[in-house]
PDB file of C-alpha atoms in Angstrom:
ATOM      1  CA  MET M1230       2.853  17.870  36.671  1.00  0.00           C
ATOM      2  CA  ILE M1231       1.661  17.062  33.146  1.00  0.00           C
ATOM      3  CA  LEU M1232      -0.165  13.779  32.817  1.00  0.00           C
ATOM      4  CA  VAL M1233       0.398  11.937  29.581  1.00  0.00           C
ATOM      5  CA  GLU M1234      -2.053   9.292  28.484  1.00  0.00           C
ATOM      6  CA  ARG M1235      -0.396   5.900  28.679  1.00  0.00           C
ATOM      7  CA  ARG M1236      -0.675   3.841  25.508  1.00  0.00           C
ATOM      8  CA  ALA M1237      -0.058   0.189  24.802  1.00  0.00           C
ATOM      9  CA  LEU M1238       2.210  -0.268  21.785  1.00  0.00           C
ATOM     10  CA  LEU M1239       1.562  -3.881  20.859  1.00  0.00           C
ATOM     11  CA  VAL M1240       1.301  -5.992  17.746  1.00  0.00           C
ATOM     12  CA  SER M1241      -1.828  -8.119  17.637  1.00  0.00           C
ATOM     13  CA  ALA M1242      -2.948 -10.789  15.229  1.00  0.00           C
ATOM     14  CA  LEU M1243      -5.778  -9.862  12.892  1.00  0.00           C
ATOM     15  CA  PRO M1244      -8.690 -12.101  13.875  1.00  0.00           C
ATOM     16  CA  GLY M1245      -9.614 -14.898  11.513  1.00  0.00           C
ATOM     17  CA  TYR M1246      -6.068 -15.764  10.428  1.00  0.00           C
ATOM     18  CA  GLU M1247      -3.409 -18.205  11.549  1.00  0.00           C
ATOM     19  CA  GLU M1248      -1.732 -16.404  14.478  1.00  0.00           C
ATOM     20  CA  GLU M1249       1.657 -15.671  12.896  1.00  0.00           C
ATOM     21  CA  ILE M1250       0.150 -14.669   9.559  1.00  0.00           C
ATOM     22  CA  GLY M1251      -2.363 -12.488  11.370  1.00  0.00           C
ATOM     23  CA  ARG M1252       0.436 -10.601  13.125  1.00  0.00           C
ATOM     24  CA  TRP M1253       2.119  -9.752   9.821  1.00  0.00           C
ATOM     25  CA  LEU M1254      -1.202  -8.728   8.309  1.00  0.00           C
ATOM     26  CA  TRP M1255      -1.917  -6.530  11.353  1.00  0.00           C
ATOM     27  CA  SER M1256       1.381  -4.763  10.636  1.00  0.00           C
ATOM     28  CA  LEU M1257       0.402  -4.283   6.993  1.00  0.00           C
ATOM     29  CA  GLU M1258      -2.931  -2.850   8.117  1.00  0.00           C
ATOM     30  CA  ASP M1259      -1.277  -0.547  10.669  1.00  0.00           C
ATOM     31  CA  VAL M1260       0.838   1.135   7.981  1.00  0.00           C
ATOM     32  CA  ARG M1261      -2.328   1.722   5.939  1.00  0.00           C
ATOM     33  CA  ARG M1262      -4.267   3.002   8.949  1.00  0.00           C
ATOM     34  CA  THR M1263      -1.724   5.731   9.680  1.00  0.00           C
ATOM     35  CA  LEU M1264      -1.519   6.688   5.996  1.00  0.00           C
ATOM     36  CA  LYS M1265      -5.280   7.086   5.646  1.00  0.00           C
ATOM     37  CA  ALA M1266      -5.622   8.902   8.980  1.00  0.00           C
ATOM     38  CA  GLU M1267      -3.113  11.548   7.897  1.00  0.00           C
ATOM     39  CA  LEU M1268      -4.702  12.037   4.483  1.00  0.00           C
ATOM     40  CA  THR M1269      -8.342  12.119   5.532  1.00  0.00           C
ATOM     41  CA  GLY M1270      -9.829  15.465   4.562  1.00  0.00           C
ATOM     42  CA  ILE M1271      -6.969  16.806   2.445  1.00  0.00           C
ATOM     43  CA  SER M1272      -7.862  19.064  -0.453  1.00  0.00           C
ATOM     44  CA  GLN M1273      -7.792  18.140  -4.126  1.00  0.00           C
ATOM     45  CA  ASN M1274      -5.030  20.718  -4.559  1.00  0.00           C
ATOM     46  CA  LEU M1275      -2.805  18.917  -2.031  1.00  0.00           C
ATOM     47  CA  LEU M1276      -3.607  15.557  -3.613  1.00  0.00           C
ATOM     48  CA  ASP M1277      -2.625  16.767  -7.114  1.00  0.00           C
ATOM     49  CA  SER M1278       0.294  19.135  -6.392  1.00  0.00           C
ATOM     50  CA  LYS M1279       3.864  18.413  -7.432  1.00  0.00           C
ATOM     51  CA  ILE M1280       7.152  19.627  -6.059  1.00  0.00           C
ATOM     52  CA  ASP M1281      10.145  19.765  -8.413  1.00  0.00           C
ATOM     53  CA  GLU M1282       8.332  17.653 -11.040  1.00  0.00           C
ATOM     54  CA  ARG M1283       8.137  14.677  -8.686  1.00  0.00           C
ATOM     55  CA  GLN M1284       5.021  12.575  -8.225  1.00  0.00           C
ATOM     56  CA  THR M1285       1.796  13.752  -6.630  1.00  0.00           C
ATOM     57  CA  ILE M1286       0.278  12.215  -3.514  1.00  0.00           C
ATOM     58  CA  GLY M1287      -2.411  10.802  -5.806  1.00  0.00           C
ATOM     59  CA  SER M1288       0.230   9.154  -7.991  1.00  0.00           C
ATOM     60  CA  LEU M1289       1.819   7.549  -4.931  1.00  0.00           C
ATOM     61  CA  LEU M1290      -1.540   6.259  -3.667  1.00  0.00           C
ATOM     62  CA  TYR M1291      -2.305   4.744  -7.077  1.00  0.00           C
ATOM     63  CA  HIS M1292       1.164   3.143  -7.133  1.00  0.00           C
ATOM     64  CA  ILE M1293       0.773   1.656  -3.629  1.00  0.00           C
ATOM     65  CA  ALA M1294      -2.515  -0.027  -4.585  1.00  0.00           C
ATOM     66  CA  LEU M1295      -1.234  -1.237  -7.960  1.00  0.00           C
ATOM     67  CA  ILE M1296       1.905  -2.805  -6.508  1.00  0.00           C
ATOM     68  CA  GLU M1297      -0.098  -4.568  -3.790  1.00  0.00           C
ATOM     69  CA  ALA M1298      -2.476  -6.033  -6.373  1.00  0.00           C
ATOM     70  CA  ASP M1299       0.419  -7.034  -8.620  1.00  0.00           C
ATOM     71  CA  TRP M1300       2.253  -8.904  -5.846  1.00  0.00           C
ATOM     72  CA  LEU M1301      -0.962 -10.656  -4.856  1.00  0.00           C
ATOM     73  CA  TYR M1302      -1.868 -11.921  -8.313  1.00  0.00           C
ATOM     74  CA  GLU M1303       1.573 -12.392  -9.862  1.00  0.00           C
ATOM     75  CA  GLU M1304       3.557 -13.755  -6.898  1.00  0.00           C
ATOM     76  CA  VAL M1305       1.195 -15.107  -4.227  1.00  0.00           C
ATOM     77  CA  LEU M1306      -1.669 -16.506  -6.300  1.00  0.00           C
ATOM     78  CA  VAL M1307       0.267 -16.883  -9.574  1.00  0.00           C
ATOM     79  CA  THR M1308      -2.922 -16.336 -11.536  1.00  0.00           C
ATOM     80  CA  GLU M1309      -4.754 -13.910 -13.781  1.00  0.00           C
ATOM     81  CA  TRP M1310      -6.019 -10.740 -12.154  1.00  0.00           C
ATOM     82  CA  ASP M1311      -9.638 -10.527 -11.100  1.00  0.00           C
ATOM     83  CA  SER M1312     -11.402  -8.308 -13.654  1.00  0.00           C
ATOM     84  CA  GLU M1313     -12.909  -6.060 -10.951  1.00  0.00           C
ATOM     85  CA  ILE M1314      -9.455  -5.352  -9.542  1.00  0.00           C
ATOM     86  CA  ARG M1315      -7.883  -4.936 -12.998  1.00  0.00           C
ATOM     87  CA  ALA M1316     -10.529  -2.302 -13.820  1.00  0.00           C
ATOM     88  CA  LEU M1317      -9.285  -0.160 -10.914  1.00  0.00           C
ATOM     89  CA  PHE M1318      -6.014   0.412 -12.787  1.00  0.00           C
ATOM     90  CA  PRO M1319      -6.544   2.030 -16.187  1.00  0.00           C
ATOM     91  CA  PHE M1320      -2.925   3.248 -16.209  1.00  0.00           C
ATOM     92  CA  GLY M1321       0.266   1.232 -15.951  1.00  0.00           C
ATOM     93  CA  CYS M1322       2.727   1.570 -13.113  1.00  0.00           C
ATOM     94  CA  ARG M1323       5.225   3.791 -14.893  1.00  0.00           C
ATOM     95  CA  ALA M1324       5.406   6.375 -17.634  1.00  0.00           C
ATOM     96  CA  GLU M1325       7.760   5.982 -20.616  1.00  0.00           C
ATOM     97  CA  ASP M1326      10.504   7.902 -18.801  1.00  0.00           C
ATOM     98  CA  GLY M1327      10.405   5.462 -15.874  1.00  0.00           C
ATOM     99  CA  SER M1328       8.647   7.808 -13.454  1.00  0.00           C
ATOM    100  CA  LEU M1329       5.438   6.768 -11.742  1.00  0.00           C
ATOM    101  CA  SER M1330       2.316   7.213 -13.833  1.00  0.00           C
ATOM    102  CA  HIS M1331       0.939  10.687 -13.246  1.00  0.00           C
ATOM    103  CA  ILE M1332      -2.451  10.526 -11.565  1.00  0.00           C
ATOM    104  CA  GLU M1333      -4.336  13.784 -11.237  1.00  0.00           C
ATOM    105  CA  GLY M1334      -7.953  14.789 -10.711  1.00  0.00           C
ATOM    106  CA  GLN M1335      -9.054  11.663  -8.861  1.00  0.00           C
ATOM    107  CA  LYS M1336     -10.756  12.423  -5.570  1.00  0.00           C
ATOM    108  CA  LEU M1337      -9.363  11.128  -2.296  1.00  0.00           C
ATOM    109  CA  GLU M1338     -12.431   8.903  -1.979  1.00  0.00           C
ATOM    110  CA  GLU M1339     -11.511   7.212  -5.283  1.00  0.00           C
ATOM    111  CA  HIS M1340      -7.981   6.561  -4.043  1.00  0.00           C
ATOM    112  CA  PHE M1341      -9.282   5.221  -0.723  1.00  0.00           C
ATOM    113  CA  TYR M1342     -11.808   3.005  -2.533  1.00  0.00           C
ATOM    114  CA  ARG M1343      -9.021   1.520  -4.694  1.00  0.00           C
ATOM    115  CA  LEU M1344      -6.735   0.987  -1.691  1.00  0.00           C
ATOM    116  CA  ASN M1345      -9.578  -0.567   0.346  1.00  0.00           C
ATOM    117  CA  LYS M1346     -10.787  -2.854  -2.447  1.00  0.00           C
ATOM    118  CA  VAL M1347      -7.320  -4.203  -3.192  1.00  0.00           C
ATOM    119  CA  ARG M1348      -6.664  -4.731   0.527  1.00  0.00           C
ATOM    120  CA  GLU M1349     -10.004  -6.503   0.985  1.00  0.00           C
ATOM    121  CA  VAL M1350      -9.152  -8.967  -1.790  1.00  0.00           C
ATOM    122  CA  PHE M1351      -5.571  -9.291  -0.561  1.00  0.00           C
ATOM    123  CA  LEU M1352      -6.617 -10.149   2.995  1.00  0.00           C
ATOM    124  CA  SER M1353      -9.349 -12.533   1.860  1.00  0.00           C
ATOM    125  CA  ASN M1354      -6.749 -14.654   0.079  1.00  0.00           C
ATOM    126  CA  PHE M1355      -4.804 -15.141   3.328  1.00  0.00           C
ATOM    127  CA  ARG M1356      -7.765 -16.260   5.486  1.00  0.00           C
ATOM    128  CA  THR M1357      -7.393 -19.951   4.716  1.00  0.00           C
ATOM    129  CA  MET M1358      -3.611 -19.923   4.352  1.00  0.00           C
ATOM    130  CA  ASP M1359      -1.662 -22.110   6.767  1.00  0.00           C
ATOM    131  CA  LEU M1360       2.003 -21.737   7.717  1.00  0.00           C
ATOM    132  CA  THR M1361       3.076 -24.340   5.153  1.00  0.00           C
ATOM    133  CA  ASP M1362       1.580 -22.341   2.281  1.00  0.00           C
ATOM    134  CA  TRP M1363       2.755 -19.053   3.903  1.00  0.00           C
ATOM    135  CA  ARG M1364       6.338 -20.282   3.578  1.00  0.00           C
ATOM    136  CA  LYS M1365       5.974 -22.250   0.348  1.00  0.00           C
ATOM    137  CA  PRO M1366       8.022 -20.632  -2.428  1.00  0.00           C
ATOM    138  CA  ARG M1367       6.286 -19.757  -5.650  1.00  0.00           C
ATOM    139  CA  MET M1368       8.702 -20.776  -8.401  1.00  0.00           C
ATOM    140  CA  LEU M1369       8.680 -17.936 -10.912  1.00  0.00           C
ATOM    141  CA  GLU M1370      10.862 -17.371 -13.942  1.00  0.00           C
ATOM    142  CA  GLN M1371      13.169 -14.795 -12.325  1.00  0.00           C
ATOM    143  CA  TYR M1372      12.971 -15.730  -8.633  1.00  0.00           C
ATOM    144  CA  ASP M1373      11.319 -17.836  -5.969  1.00  0.00           C
ATOM    145  CA  VAL M1374       9.140 -15.972  -3.468  1.00  0.00           C
ATOM    146  CA  THR M1375       6.970 -16.862  -0.488  1.00  0.00           C
ATOM    147  CA  PRO M1376       3.750 -15.134   0.602  1.00  0.00           C
ATOM    148  CA  GLU M1377       5.576 -14.365   3.861  1.00  0.00           C
ATOM    149  CA  TRP M1378       8.216 -12.360   1.954  1.00  0.00           C
ATOM    150  CA  VAL M1379       5.544 -10.633  -0.152  1.00  0.00           C
ATOM    151  CA  VAL M1380       3.814  -9.316   2.973  1.00  0.00           C
ATOM    152  CA  TYR M1381       7.159  -8.207   4.426  1.00  0.00           C
ATOM    153  CA  HIS M1382       7.956  -6.418   1.162  1.00  0.00           C
ATOM    154  CA  LEU M1383       4.565  -4.706   0.978  1.00  0.00           C
ATOM    155  CA  ILE M1384       4.951  -3.408   4.552  1.00  0.00           C
ATOM    156  CA  GLU M1385       8.345  -2.007   3.607  1.00  0.00           C
ATOM    157  CA  HIS M1386       7.053  -0.625   0.280  1.00  0.00           C
ATOM    158  CA  GLU M1387       4.029   1.150   1.708  1.00  0.00           C
ATOM    159  CA  ALA M1388       5.932   2.491   4.724  1.00  0.00           C
ATOM    160  CA  HIS M1389       8.538   3.961   2.356  1.00  0.00           C
ATOM    161  CA  HIS M1390       5.922   5.695   0.220  1.00  0.00           C
ATOM    162  CA  ARG M1391       3.975   6.753   3.321  1.00  0.00           C
ATOM    163  CA  GLY M1392       7.115   8.593   4.412  1.00  0.00           C
ATOM    164  CA  GLN M1393       7.360  10.287   1.019  1.00  0.00           C
ATOM    165  CA  ILE M1394       3.691  11.263   1.184  1.00  0.00           C
ATOM    166  CA  PHE M1395       4.018  12.665   4.718  1.00  0.00           C
ATOM    167  CA  GLN M1396       7.107  14.652   3.726  1.00  0.00           C
ATOM    168  CA  LEU M1397       5.390  16.025   0.613  1.00  0.00           C
ATOM    169  CA  LEU M1398       2.251  16.843   2.584  1.00  0.00           C
ATOM    170  CA  LYS M1399       4.270  18.719   5.209  1.00  0.00           C
ATOM    171  CA  LYS M1400       6.005  20.811   2.544  1.00  0.00           C
ATOM    172  CA  LEU M1401       2.724  21.531   0.796  1.00  0.00           C
ATOM    173  CA  ARG M1402       0.965  22.507   4.035  1.00  0.00           C
ATOM    174  CA  ASN M1403       3.829  24.756   5.090  1.00  0.00           C
ATOM    175  CA  GLY M1404       3.545  26.543   1.767  1.00  0.00           C
ATOM    176  CA  SER M1405       7.317  26.504   1.575  1.00  0.00           C
ATOM    177  CA  ILE M1406       7.246  25.533  -2.075  1.00  0.00           C
ATOM    178  CA  PHE M1407       5.746  26.819  -5.262  1.00  0.00           C
ATOM    179  CA  LEU M1408       2.712  24.719  -6.179  1.00  0.00           C
ATOM    180  CA  LYS M1409       2.604  23.548  -9.796  1.00  0.00           C
TER     181      LYS M1409
END
């Protein structure tokens, strides 16, 4: 008989937040936790390699952080970006051809620092938020959006790119492709 360790698969609220908001933020954090756990210790070569001229893992990590910061400042806070956060993004989101900006040569620690710093600022702006503000639409030129929807979208966005990263990492580790 093989004994398998029993786990509890539960969603908890992040401490220090309104309960419902904290549960959504826990989910956002859980996606990030699994992403970082899988990438910890990967080589620079894996971080910078492309398959079929698609984006690198580094490019996807940069994109994830940039989009999170953008949604925070543009949609949730509707304000100018903090200069410290803006400085983390010397490149735009996309190249002229519409592909993600190509990021190469940045160490994993730099990517993790950027992801962590943006998340720290993101979470700090939700600490004092109540459910009224959580569900209050921000009236923007092209659409109305609530912080609740922004967090939902960022969970979906990062989970999607996490899947791409894991798939790319698997192919790279299996050596089943030609590294460029």
